Amino acid sequence: MYELLPNIDCDLCPRLKSFIDENRKKFPDKYNAPVPSFGSKESELLIVGLAPGLKGANFSGRPFTGDYAGDLLYGTLLKFGFAKGKYKAKKDDDLELINARITNAVKCVPPQNKVTGQEINTCLQFLKTEIATMPNLKVILSLGLVSHNAVLKATKCRQSVFKFGHCHIHNLNKNLALIDSYHCSRYNTNTGRLSTEMFESVFREVKKILIYE
Ligand code: URA
């Protein structure tokens, strides 16, 4: 507990560490390290993704930056007033988040985009710290089931009580709501599991909670 991010050469997950080492050799000019959260810790909204994408966050060093999921996520954040500036798919664009912070359940890129249960549990300490050190946190938005379950574990809430469902709102306690969304991956939009309208309705709900709470 108390660390926000694994150190740059974190080897708590041997499989992830060796994948990062491999990628450092293959792509020496890319970021290739645990990806820090983005946005102010004073924010009321925390968005939790799964893990960095190889050529997205793992290359750029900023969550969701540089891949399809990021195009959709940042485009929607801009539309709903949770971001300003221009998203240019790189860390040094002038995009700023407004009242929102973005993190991942697992901070290092996994092979084939798949994390193991053990890796989720090992990285949970950082998510716990993240949640515990956001003084104004009111809403957590989980992108996908892995994130939903990690958030429940991090907040000591039971999966049998809070079932994942797109746009479902769970009151974890009187000060904290969890809202679920299908992950904004290309796979989910291509297969029709997630449409732009469905993704936007999640942000409409988030806004309502933050305004009326
Ligand atoms: N990029 C991230 O940072 N997280 C995801 O879950 C997907 C892409």
Coordinates of C-alpha atoms and ligand atoms in Angstrom, one line a residue:
M1 CA 0.0 0.0 0.0
Y2 CA 0.9 3.7 -0.2
E3 CA 2.8 3.5 -3.5
L4 CA 0.8 4.9 -6.5
L5 CA 2.8 3.3 -9.2
P6 CA 5.1 0.3 -9.4
N7 CA 8.7 1.4 -10.0
I8 CA 9.9 1.6 -13.6
D9 CA 11.5 -1.8 -13.4
C10 CA 8.9 -3.5 -11.2
D11 CA 9.3 -7.2 -11.3
L12 CA 6.3 -8.2 -9.1
C13 CA 4.8 -10.0 -12.1
P14 CA 7.6 -12.0 -13.8
R15 CA 5.6 -12.6 -17.0
L16 CA 4.8 -8.9 -17.5
K17 CA 8.4 -7.9 -16.6
S18 CA 9.8 -10.2 -19.3
F19 CA 7.3 -8.9 -21.8
I20 CA 8.4 -5.3 -21.1
D21 CA 12.1 -6.3 -21.3
E22 CA 11.4 -8.0 -24.7
N23 CA 9.6 -4.8 -25.9
R24 CA 12.4 -2.6 -24.7
K25 CA 14.7 -4.5 -27.0
K26 CA 12.3 -4.4 -29.9
F27 CA 11.1 -0.8 -29.5
P28 CA 13.9 1.0 -27.7
D29 CA 12.5 4.5 -28.3
K30 CA 9.0 3.7 -26.8
Y31 CA 7.9 4.0 -23.2
N32 CA 7.8 0.3 -22.2
A33 CA 7.2 0.6 -18.4
P34 CA 4.3 0.7 -15.9
V35 CA 2.0 3.4 -17.1
P36 CA 1.1 6.1 -14.6
S37 CA -2.4 7.4 -14.1
F38 CA -3.5 10.6 -15.9
G39 CA -5.5 13.5 -14.5
S40 CA -5.7 15.2 -11.1
K41 CA -6.1 13.3 -7.9
E42 CA -8.5 15.9 -6.8
S43 CA -11.0 14.7 -9.4
E44 CA -14.4 13.3 -8.5
L45 CA -14.3 10.7 -11.4
L46 CA -11.9 7.8 -11.7
I47 CA -12.0 5.8 -14.9
V48 CA -10.4 2.3 -14.6
G49 CA -9.4 0.4 -17.7
L50 CA -7.9 -3.0 -18.0
A51 CA -4.2 -2.7 -18.9
P52 CA -2.0 -0.7 -21.3
G53 CA -2.3 -1.7 -24.9
L54 CA 1.0 -2.7 -26.5
K55 CA 1.2 0.1 -29.1
G56 CA -1.1 2.5 -27.3
A57 CA -0.4 3.3 -23.6
N58 CA 2.7 1.1 -23.5
F59 CA 4.3 3.0 -26.3
S60 CA 3.1 6.5 -25.3
G61 CA 3.3 6.3 -21.5
R62 CA -0.3 7.6 -20.9
P63 CA -3.4 5.5 -20.4
F64 CA -5.4 4.8 -23.5
T65 CA -3.2 7.1 -25.6
G66 CA -2.4 5.9 -29.1
D67 CA -4.9 3.2 -29.8
Y68 CA -8.5 2.8 -30.9
A69 CA -9.9 2.6 -27.4
G70 CA -8.3 5.9 -26.6
D71 CA -9.8 7.6 -29.7
L72 CA -13.2 6.6 -28.4
L73 CA -12.6 7.4 -24.8
Y74 CA -10.9 10.8 -25.2
G75 CA -13.4 11.8 -27.9
T76 CA -16.2 11.1 -25.5
L77 CA -14.5 12.8 -22.5
L78 CA -14.1 15.9 -24.7
K79 CA -17.7 15.8 -25.8
F80 CA -19.0 15.5 -22.2
G81 CA -16.7 18.2 -20.7
F82 CA -14.4 15.9 -18.9
A83 CA -11.4 17.0 -21.1
K84 CA -10.2 20.1 -22.9
G85 CA -7.6 20.8 -25.6
K86 CA -6.8 18.5 -28.5
Y87 CA -6.3 14.8 -28.3
K88 CA -3.4 14.0 -30.6
A89 CA -2.7 10.4 -29.4
K90 CA 0.6 11.3 -27.7
K91 CA 1.6 12.2 -24.2
D92 CA 2.7 15.7 -25.0
D93 CA -0.5 16.9 -26.8
D94 CA -2.3 19.6 -24.9
L95 CA -5.2 17.5 -23.7
E96 CA -6.2 18.1 -20.1
L97 CA -8.7 16.1 -18.1
I98 CA -11.3 18.0 -16.1
N99 CA -12.5 16.5 -12.9
A100 CA -11.4 13.1 -14.1
R101 CA -8.5 10.7 -13.7
I102 CA -7.7 7.6 -15.7
T103 CA -5.9 4.5 -14.5
N104 CA -5.7 0.8 -15.3
A105 CA -6.4 -2.3 -13.2
V106 CA -3.0 -3.6 -14.3
K107 CA -0.3 -1.1 -15.0
C108 CA 1.9 -3.1 -17.4
V109 CA 1.2 -4.2 -20.9
P110 CA 0.3 -8.0 -20.9
P111 CA 1.0 -10.4 -23.8
Q112 CA -2.0 -10.8 -26.1
N113 CA -3.8 -8.2 -24.1
K114 CA -4.7 -10.8 -21.5
V115 CA -3.9 -10.5 -17.8
T116 CA -3.9 -13.3 -15.3
G117 CA -5.8 -13.4 -12.0
Q118 CA -2.5 -13.3 -10.2
E119 CA -1.3 -10.2 -12.0
I120 CA -4.6 -8.5 -11.2
N121 CA -4.2 -9.4 -7.5
T122 CA -0.6 -8.3 -7.5
C123 CA -1.3 -4.9 -9.0
L124 CA -4.3 -4.4 -6.8
Q125 CA -2.2 -2.6 -4.2
F126 CA -1.7 0.3 -6.6
L127 CA -5.4 0.5 -7.4
K128 CA -6.2 0.5 -3.7
T129 CA -3.8 3.4 -3.1
E130 CA -5.2 5.2 -6.1
I131 CA -8.8 5.0 -4.7
A132 CA -7.7 5.7 -1.1
T133 CA -5.8 8.8 -2.1
M134 CA -8.5 10.6 -4.1
P135 CA -10.1 12.9 -1.5
N136 CA -13.0 14.0 -3.7
L137 CA -13.7 10.7 -5.4
K138 CA -17.5 10.1 -6.0
V139 CA -17.7 7.9 -9.1
I140 CA -15.6 5.1 -10.4
L141 CA -16.2 4.1 -14.0
S142 CA -15.1 0.6 -14.8
L143 CA -14.4 -0.3 -18.4
G144 CA -15.1 -4.0 -18.6
L145 CA -15.5 -6.9 -16.2
V146 CA -11.9 -7.2 -15.2
S147 CA -11.9 -3.6 -14.1
H148 CA -15.2 -4.0 -12.3
N149 CA -14.0 -7.0 -10.3
A150 CA -10.7 -5.3 -9.5
V151 CA -12.5 -2.2 -8.2
L152 CA -14.8 -4.4 -6.0
K153 CA -11.8 -6.2 -4.6
A154 CA -9.9 -2.9 -4.0
T155 CA -12.9 -1.5 -2.1
K156 CA -13.7 -4.7 -0.3
C157 CA -17.1 -5.1 -1.9
R158 CA -18.6 -8.5 -2.9
Q159 CA -18.9 -9.6 -6.5
S160 CA -22.1 -11.6 -5.6
V161 CA -23.8 -8.3 -4.5
F162 CA -22.6 -6.1 -7.3
K163 CA -23.0 -7.7 -10.7
F164 CA -21.4 -6.3 -13.8
G165 CA -23.9 -4.8 -16.3
H166 CA -23.4 -2.1 -18.9
C167 CA -24.5 1.3 -17.5
H168 CA -25.4 -0.3 -14.1
I169 CA -24.8 1.9 -11.2
H170 CA -23.7 0.3 -7.9
N171 CA -23.7 2.3 -4.7
L172 CA -20.6 0.9 -3.0
N173 CA -21.1 3.1 0.0
K174 CA -22.9 6.3 0.7
N175 CA -20.1 8.4 -0.9
L176 CA -19.0 6.2 -3.7
A177 CA -20.8 4.9 -6.8
L178 CA -19.4 2.4 -9.3
I179 CA -20.8 2.5 -12.9
D180 CA -19.9 -0.1 -15.4
S181 CA -19.4 0.1 -19.1
Y182 CA -18.4 -2.5 -21.7
H183 CA -14.8 -1.8 -22.6
C184 CA -14.4 0.8 -25.4
S185 CA -12.1 -1.6 -27.4
R186 CA -12.2 -1.9 -31.1
Y187 CA -13.4 -5.5 -30.7
N188 CA -16.4 -4.5 -28.7
T189 CA -17.4 -1.8 -31.1
N190 CA -16.8 -4.0 -34.2
T191 CA -18.9 -6.8 -32.8
G192 CA -21.7 -4.4 -31.9
R193 CA -21.5 -5.1 -28.1
L194 CA -20.8 -1.4 -27.6
S195 CA -22.1 1.5 -29.7
T196 CA -21.2 5.1 -29.4
E197 CA -24.7 5.8 -28.1
M198 CA -24.3 3.1 -25.4
F199 CA -20.9 4.5 -24.4
E200 CA -22.2 8.1 -24.2
S201 CA -25.2 7.0 -22.0
V202 CA -22.6 6.0 -19.4
F203 CA -21.2 9.5 -19.3
R204 CA -24.6 11.0 -19.2
E205 CA -25.2 8.9 -16.0
V206 CA -21.9 10.0 -14.6
K207 CA -22.8 13.6 -15.1
K208 CA -26.1 13.1 -13.4
I209 CA -24.5 11.5 -10.4
L210 CA -21.9 14.3 -10.1
I211 CA -24.5 17.1 -10.5
Y212 CA -27.2 15.7 -8.2
E213 CA -25.1 14.0 -5.6
Ligands
URA1 N1 -5.3 1.3 -23.0 C1 -5.3 1.4 -21.7 O1 -4.6 2.1 -21.1 N2 -6.2 0.6 -21.0 C2 -7.0 -0.2 -21.6 O2 -7.8 -0.8 -20.9 C3 -7.0 -0.3 -23.0 C4 -6.1 0.5 -23.7

